[in-house]
PDB file of C-alpha atoms in Angstrom:
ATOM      1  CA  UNK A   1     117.042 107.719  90.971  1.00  0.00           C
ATOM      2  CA  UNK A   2     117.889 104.339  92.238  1.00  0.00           C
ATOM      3  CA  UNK A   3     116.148 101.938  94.594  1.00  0.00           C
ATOM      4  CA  UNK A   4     118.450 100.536  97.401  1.00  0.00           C
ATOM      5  CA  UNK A   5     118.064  96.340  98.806  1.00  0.00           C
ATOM      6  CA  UNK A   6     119.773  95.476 101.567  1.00  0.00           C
ATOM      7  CA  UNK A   7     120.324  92.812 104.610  1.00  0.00           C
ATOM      8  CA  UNK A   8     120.970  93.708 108.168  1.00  0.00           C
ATOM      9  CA  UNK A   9     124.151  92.023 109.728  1.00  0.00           C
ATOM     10  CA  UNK A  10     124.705  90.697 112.825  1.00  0.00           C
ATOM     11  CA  UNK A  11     126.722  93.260 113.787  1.00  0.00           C
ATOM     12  CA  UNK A  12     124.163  96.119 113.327  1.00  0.00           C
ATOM     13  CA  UNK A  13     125.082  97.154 109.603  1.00  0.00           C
ATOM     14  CA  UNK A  14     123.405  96.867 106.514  1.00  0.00           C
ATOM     15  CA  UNK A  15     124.697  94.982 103.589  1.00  0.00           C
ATOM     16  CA  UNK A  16     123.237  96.597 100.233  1.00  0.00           C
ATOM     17  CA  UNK A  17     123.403  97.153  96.884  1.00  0.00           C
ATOM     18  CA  UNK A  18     121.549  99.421  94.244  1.00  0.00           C
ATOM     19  CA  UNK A  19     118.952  98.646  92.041  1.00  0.00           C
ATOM     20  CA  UNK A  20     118.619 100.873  88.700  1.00  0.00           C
ATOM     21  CA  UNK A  21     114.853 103.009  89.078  1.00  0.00           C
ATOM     22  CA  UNK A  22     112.936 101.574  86.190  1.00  0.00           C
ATOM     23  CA  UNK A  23     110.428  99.608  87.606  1.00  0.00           C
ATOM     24  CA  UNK A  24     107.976 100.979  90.330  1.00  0.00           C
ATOM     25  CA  UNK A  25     109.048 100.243  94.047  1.00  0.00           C
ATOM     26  CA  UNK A  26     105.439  98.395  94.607  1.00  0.00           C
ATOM     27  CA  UNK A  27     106.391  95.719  91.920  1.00  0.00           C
ATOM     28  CA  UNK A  28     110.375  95.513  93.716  1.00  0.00           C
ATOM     29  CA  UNK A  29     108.390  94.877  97.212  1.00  0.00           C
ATOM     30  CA  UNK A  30     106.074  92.330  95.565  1.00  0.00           C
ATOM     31  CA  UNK A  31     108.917  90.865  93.969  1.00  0.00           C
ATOM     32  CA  UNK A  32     111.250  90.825  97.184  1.00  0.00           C
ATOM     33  CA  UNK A  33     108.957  89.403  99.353  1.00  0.00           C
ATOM     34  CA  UNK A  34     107.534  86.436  97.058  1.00  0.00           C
ATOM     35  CA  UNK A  35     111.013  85.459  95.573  1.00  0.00           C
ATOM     36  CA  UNK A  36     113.587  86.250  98.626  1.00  0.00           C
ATOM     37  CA  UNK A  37     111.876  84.501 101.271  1.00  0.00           C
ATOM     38  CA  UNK A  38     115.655  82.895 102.260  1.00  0.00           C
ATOM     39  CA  UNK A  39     118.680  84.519 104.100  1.00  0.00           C
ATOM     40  CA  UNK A  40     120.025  82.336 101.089  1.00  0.00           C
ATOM     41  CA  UNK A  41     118.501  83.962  98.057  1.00  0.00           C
ATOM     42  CA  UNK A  42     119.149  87.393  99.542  1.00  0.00           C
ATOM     43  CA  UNK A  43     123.214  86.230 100.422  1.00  0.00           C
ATOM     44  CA  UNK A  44     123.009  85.177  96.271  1.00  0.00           C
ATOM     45  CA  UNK A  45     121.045  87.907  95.024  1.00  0.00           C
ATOM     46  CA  UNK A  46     123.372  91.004  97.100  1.00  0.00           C
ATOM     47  CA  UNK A  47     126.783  88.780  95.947  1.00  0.00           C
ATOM     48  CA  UNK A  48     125.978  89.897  92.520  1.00  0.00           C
ATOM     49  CA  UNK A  49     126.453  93.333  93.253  1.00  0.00           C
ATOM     50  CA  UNK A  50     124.400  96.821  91.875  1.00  0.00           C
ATOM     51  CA  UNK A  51     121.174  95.630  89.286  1.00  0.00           C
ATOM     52  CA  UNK A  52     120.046  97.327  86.228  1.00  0.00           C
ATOM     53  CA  UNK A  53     117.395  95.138  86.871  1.00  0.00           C
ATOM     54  CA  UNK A  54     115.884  92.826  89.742  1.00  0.00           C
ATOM     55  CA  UNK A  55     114.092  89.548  88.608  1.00  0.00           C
ATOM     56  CA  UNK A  56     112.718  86.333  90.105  1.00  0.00           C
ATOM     57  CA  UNK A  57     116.106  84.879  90.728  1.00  0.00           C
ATOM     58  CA  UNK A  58     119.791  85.769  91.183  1.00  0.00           C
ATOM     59  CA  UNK A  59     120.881  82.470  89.521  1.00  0.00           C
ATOM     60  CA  UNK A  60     121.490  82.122  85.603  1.00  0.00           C
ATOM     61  CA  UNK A  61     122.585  84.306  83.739  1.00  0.00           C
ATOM     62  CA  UNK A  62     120.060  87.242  82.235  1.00  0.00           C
ATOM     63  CA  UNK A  63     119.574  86.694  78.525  1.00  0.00           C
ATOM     64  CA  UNK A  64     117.523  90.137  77.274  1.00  0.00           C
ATOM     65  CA  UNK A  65     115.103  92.730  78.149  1.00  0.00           C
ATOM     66  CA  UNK A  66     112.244  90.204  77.691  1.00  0.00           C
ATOM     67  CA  UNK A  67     113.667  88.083  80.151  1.00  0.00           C
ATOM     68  CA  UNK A  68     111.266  88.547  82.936  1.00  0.00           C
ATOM     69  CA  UNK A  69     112.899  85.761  85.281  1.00  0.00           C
ATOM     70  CA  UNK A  70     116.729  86.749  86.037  1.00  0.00           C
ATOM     71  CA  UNK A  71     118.461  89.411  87.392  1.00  0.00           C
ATOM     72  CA  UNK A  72     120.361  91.625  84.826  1.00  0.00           C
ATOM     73  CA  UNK A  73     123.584  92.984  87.436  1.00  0.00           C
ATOM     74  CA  UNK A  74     126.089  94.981  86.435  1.00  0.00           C
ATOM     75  CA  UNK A  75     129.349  92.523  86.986  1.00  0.00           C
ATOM     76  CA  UNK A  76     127.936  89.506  86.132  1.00  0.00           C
ATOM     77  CA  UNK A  77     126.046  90.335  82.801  1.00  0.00           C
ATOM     78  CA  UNK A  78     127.253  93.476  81.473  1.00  0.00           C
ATOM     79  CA  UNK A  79     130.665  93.046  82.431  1.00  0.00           C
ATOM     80  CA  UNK A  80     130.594  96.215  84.418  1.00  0.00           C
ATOM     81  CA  UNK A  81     134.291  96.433  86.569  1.00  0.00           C
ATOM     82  CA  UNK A  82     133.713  95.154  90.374  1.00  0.00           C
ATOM     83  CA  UNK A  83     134.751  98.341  91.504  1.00  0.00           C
ATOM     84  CA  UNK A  84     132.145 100.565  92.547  1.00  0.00           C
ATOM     85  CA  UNK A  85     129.596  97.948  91.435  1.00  0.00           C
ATOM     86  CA  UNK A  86     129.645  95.288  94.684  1.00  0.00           C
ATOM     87  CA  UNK A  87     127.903  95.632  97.778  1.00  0.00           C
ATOM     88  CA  UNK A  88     128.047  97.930 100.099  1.00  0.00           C
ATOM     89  CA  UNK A  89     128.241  98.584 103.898  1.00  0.00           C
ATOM     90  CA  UNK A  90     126.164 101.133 105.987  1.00  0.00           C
ATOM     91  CA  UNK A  91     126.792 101.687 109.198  1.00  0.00           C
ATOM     92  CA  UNK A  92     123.398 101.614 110.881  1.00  0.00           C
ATOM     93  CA  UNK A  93     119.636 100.428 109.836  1.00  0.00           C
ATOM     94  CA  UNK A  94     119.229 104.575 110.513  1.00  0.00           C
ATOM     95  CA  UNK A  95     121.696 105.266 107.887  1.00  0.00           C
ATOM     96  CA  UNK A  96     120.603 103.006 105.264  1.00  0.00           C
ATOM     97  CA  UNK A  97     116.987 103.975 105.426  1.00  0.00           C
ATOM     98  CA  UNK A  98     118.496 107.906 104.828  1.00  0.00           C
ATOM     99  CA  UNK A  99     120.446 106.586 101.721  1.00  0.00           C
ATOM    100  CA  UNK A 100     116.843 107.436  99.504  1.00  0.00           C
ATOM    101  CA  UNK A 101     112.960 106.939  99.260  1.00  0.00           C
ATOM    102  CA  UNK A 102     112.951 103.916  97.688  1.00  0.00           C
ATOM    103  CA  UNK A 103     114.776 101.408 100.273  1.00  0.00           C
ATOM    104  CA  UNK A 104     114.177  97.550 101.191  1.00  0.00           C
ATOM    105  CA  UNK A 105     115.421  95.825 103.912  1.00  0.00           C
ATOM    106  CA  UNK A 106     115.609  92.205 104.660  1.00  0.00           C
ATOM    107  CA  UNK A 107     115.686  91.758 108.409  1.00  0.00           C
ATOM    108  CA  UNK A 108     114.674  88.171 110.372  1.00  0.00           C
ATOM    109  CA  UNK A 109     112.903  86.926 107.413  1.00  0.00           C
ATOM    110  CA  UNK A 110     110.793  89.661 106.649  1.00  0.00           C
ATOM    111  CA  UNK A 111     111.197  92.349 104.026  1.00  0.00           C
ATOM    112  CA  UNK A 112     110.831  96.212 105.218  1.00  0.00           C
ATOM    113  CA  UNK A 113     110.378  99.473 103.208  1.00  0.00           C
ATOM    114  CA  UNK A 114     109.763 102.729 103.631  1.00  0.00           C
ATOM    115  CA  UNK A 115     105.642 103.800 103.914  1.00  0.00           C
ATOM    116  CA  UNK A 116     103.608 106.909 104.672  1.00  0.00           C
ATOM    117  CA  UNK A 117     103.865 106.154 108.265  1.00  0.00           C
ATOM    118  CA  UNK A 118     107.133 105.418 108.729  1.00  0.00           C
ATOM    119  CA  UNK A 119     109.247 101.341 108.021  1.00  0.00           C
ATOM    120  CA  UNK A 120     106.764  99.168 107.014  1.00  0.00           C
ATOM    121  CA  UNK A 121     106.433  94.782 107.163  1.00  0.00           C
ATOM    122  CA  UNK A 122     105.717  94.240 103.527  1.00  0.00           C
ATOM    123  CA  UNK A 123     106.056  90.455 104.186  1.00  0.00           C
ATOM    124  CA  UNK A 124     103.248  90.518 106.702  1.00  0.00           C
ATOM    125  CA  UNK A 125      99.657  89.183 105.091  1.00  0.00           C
ATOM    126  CA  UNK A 126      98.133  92.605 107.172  1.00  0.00           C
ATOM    127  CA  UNK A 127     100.195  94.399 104.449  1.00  0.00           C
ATOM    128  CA  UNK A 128      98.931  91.999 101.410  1.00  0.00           C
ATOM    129  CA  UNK A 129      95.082  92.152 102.895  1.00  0.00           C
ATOM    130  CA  UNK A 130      95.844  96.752 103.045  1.00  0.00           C
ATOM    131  CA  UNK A 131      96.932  96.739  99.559  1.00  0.00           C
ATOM    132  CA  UNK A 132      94.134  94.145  97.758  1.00  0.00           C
ATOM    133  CA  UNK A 133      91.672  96.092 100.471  1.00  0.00           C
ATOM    134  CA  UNK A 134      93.033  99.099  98.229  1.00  0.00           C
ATOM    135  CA  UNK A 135      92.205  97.650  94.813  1.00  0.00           C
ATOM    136  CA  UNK A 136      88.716  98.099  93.647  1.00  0.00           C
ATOM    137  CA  UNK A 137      87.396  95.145  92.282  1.00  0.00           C
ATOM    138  CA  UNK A 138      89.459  92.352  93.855  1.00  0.00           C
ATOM    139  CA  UNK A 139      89.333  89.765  91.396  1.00  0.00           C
ATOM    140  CA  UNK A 140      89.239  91.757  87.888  1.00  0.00           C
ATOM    141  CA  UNK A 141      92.361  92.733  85.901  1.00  0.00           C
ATOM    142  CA  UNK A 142      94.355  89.347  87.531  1.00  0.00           C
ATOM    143  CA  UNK A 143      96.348  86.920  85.155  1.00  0.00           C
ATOM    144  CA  UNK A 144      97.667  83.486  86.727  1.00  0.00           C
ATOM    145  CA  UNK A 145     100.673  82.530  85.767  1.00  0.00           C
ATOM    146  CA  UNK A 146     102.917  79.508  86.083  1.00  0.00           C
ATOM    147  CA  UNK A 147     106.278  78.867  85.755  1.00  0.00           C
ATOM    148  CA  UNK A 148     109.252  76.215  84.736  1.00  0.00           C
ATOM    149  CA  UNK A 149     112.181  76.030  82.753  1.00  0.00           C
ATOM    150  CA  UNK A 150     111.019  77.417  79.590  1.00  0.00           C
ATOM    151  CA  UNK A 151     109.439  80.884  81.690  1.00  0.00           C
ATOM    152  CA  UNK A 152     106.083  82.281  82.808  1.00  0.00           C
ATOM    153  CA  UNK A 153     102.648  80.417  81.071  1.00  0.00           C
ATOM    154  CA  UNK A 154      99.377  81.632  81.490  1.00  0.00           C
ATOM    155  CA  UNK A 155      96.719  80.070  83.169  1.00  0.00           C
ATOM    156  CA  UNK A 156      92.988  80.702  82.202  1.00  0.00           C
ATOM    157  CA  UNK A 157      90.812  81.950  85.413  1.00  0.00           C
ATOM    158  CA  UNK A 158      87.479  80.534  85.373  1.00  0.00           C
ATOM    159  CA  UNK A 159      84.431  82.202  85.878  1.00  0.00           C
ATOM    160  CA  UNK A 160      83.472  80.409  89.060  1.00  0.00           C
ATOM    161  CA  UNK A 161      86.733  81.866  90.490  1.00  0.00           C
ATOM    162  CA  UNK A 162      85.467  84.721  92.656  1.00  0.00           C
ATOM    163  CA  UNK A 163      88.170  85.256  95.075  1.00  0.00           C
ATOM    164  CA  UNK A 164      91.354  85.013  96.399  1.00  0.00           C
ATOM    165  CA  UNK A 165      90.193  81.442  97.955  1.00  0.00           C
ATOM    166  CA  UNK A 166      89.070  80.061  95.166  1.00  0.00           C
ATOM    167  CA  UNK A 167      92.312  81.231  93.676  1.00  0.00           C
ATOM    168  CA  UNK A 168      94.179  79.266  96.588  1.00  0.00           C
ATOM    169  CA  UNK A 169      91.834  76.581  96.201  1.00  0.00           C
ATOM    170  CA  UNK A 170      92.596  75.801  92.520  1.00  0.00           C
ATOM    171  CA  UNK A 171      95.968  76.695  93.151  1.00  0.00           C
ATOM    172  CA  UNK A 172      95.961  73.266  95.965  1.00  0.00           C
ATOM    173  CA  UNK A 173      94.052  71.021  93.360  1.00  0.00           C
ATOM    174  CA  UNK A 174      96.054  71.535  90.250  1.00  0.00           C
ATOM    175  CA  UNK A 175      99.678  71.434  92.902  1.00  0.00           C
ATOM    176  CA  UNK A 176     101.071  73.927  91.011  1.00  0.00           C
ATOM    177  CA  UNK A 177     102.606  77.863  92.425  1.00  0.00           C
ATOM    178  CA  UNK A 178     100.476  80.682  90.751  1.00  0.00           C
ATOM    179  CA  UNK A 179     102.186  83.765  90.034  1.00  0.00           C
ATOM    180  CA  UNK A 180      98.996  86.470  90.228  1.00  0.00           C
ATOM    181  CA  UNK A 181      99.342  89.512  88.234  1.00  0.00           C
ATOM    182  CA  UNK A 182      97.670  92.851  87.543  1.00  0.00           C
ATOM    183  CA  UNK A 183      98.923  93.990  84.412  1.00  0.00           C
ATOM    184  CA  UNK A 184     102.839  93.652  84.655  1.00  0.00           C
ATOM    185  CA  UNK A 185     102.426  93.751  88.386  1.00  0.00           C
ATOM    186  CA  UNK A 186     103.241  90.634  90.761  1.00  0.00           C
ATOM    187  CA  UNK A 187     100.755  91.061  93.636  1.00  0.00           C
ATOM    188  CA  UNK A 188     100.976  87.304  95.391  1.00  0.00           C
ATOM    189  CA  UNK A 189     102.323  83.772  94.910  1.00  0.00           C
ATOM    190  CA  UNK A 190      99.999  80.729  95.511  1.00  0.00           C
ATOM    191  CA  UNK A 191     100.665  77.485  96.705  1.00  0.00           C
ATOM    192  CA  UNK A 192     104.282  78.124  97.081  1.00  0.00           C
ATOM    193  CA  UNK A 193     105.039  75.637 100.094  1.00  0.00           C
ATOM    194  CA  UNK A 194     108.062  73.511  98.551  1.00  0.00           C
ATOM    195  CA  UNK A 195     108.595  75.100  95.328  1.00  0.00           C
ATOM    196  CA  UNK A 196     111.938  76.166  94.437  1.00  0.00           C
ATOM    197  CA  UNK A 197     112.707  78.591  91.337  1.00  0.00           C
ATOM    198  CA  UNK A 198     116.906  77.605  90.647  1.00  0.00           C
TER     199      UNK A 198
END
């Protein structure tokens, strides 16, 4: 089964490529909408063609299955043959939202996927405030993480942190982007205003 990422053109087609199925579509979401906030980073991350594996960022080169950051893509770092392996061209948003179940779409800066009810705004904070509204528990089971050039560091939560504005909060006072997690799940970014991952 594969997952399926795509852009919508000016011209009323959808640019895509696919994405191997072996992560769960709520982490690829989470994923899209925190680290391919740019008509940029989605031009980079569809130019390298079908993924074994999405990460933070299309840029550098994916070193091994612990790497948690890059994207491992066919072409680029498996030296997979172009053919067959580079983007693709639907005709219609109605077409590319047929190609399977699990299908994201980057349209006017906001990232759309498939739900119960029909295309869904998974950038939109209704959609973050659903899914935490979801989640027993709001503030157990989450790891802070930050990030630089040597990867992902852990962050110790403190017990007077008892929600997600006190997460903000300390987020603001140490300037730093927090990566929140549930397990291996990315559920939000913090702080990110000006901070680039290259």
């Amino acid at each position: 089964m594969e997952m399926y990422i795509g852009k919508l053109l000016p011209n009323g087609q959808v640019q895509h490529i696919n994405v191997d199925y072996n992560v769960y579509s709520y982490t690829t979401g989470i994923c899209l909408k925190n680290f391919y906030k740019t008509e940029k980073r989605v031009d980079d991350l569809l130019a390298l063609g079908n993924l074994y594996k999405l990460g933070a960022t299309p840029y550098g080169k994916y070193t091994n299955d612990n790497d948690k950051v890059h994207c491992d893509a066919y072409i680029r770092d498996n030296n997979n043959k172009p053919k067959g392996n580079r983007a693709e061209t639907c005709p219609s948003k109605d077409a590319f939202f047929a190609l399977g179940y699990y299908v994201f779409l980057y349209q006017d800066g906001c990232w759309f996927s498939k739900g119960t009810d029909g295309i869904v705004n998974i950038s939109s904070p209704a959609y973050l405030r659903y899914i935490a509204q979801k989640r027993k528990n709001g503030m157990e089971g989450l790891t802070l993480k930050t990030l630089d050039k040597d990867g992902l560091h852990s962050v110790i939560i403190q017990d007077d942190v008892k929600s997600w504005a006190d997460l903000e909060a300390k987020a603001k006072v140490e300037k730093k982007c927090f990566y929140v997690f549930r397990g291996n799940c990315l559920v939000a970014t913090l702080n990110q205003t000006n901070y680039h991952i290259n």
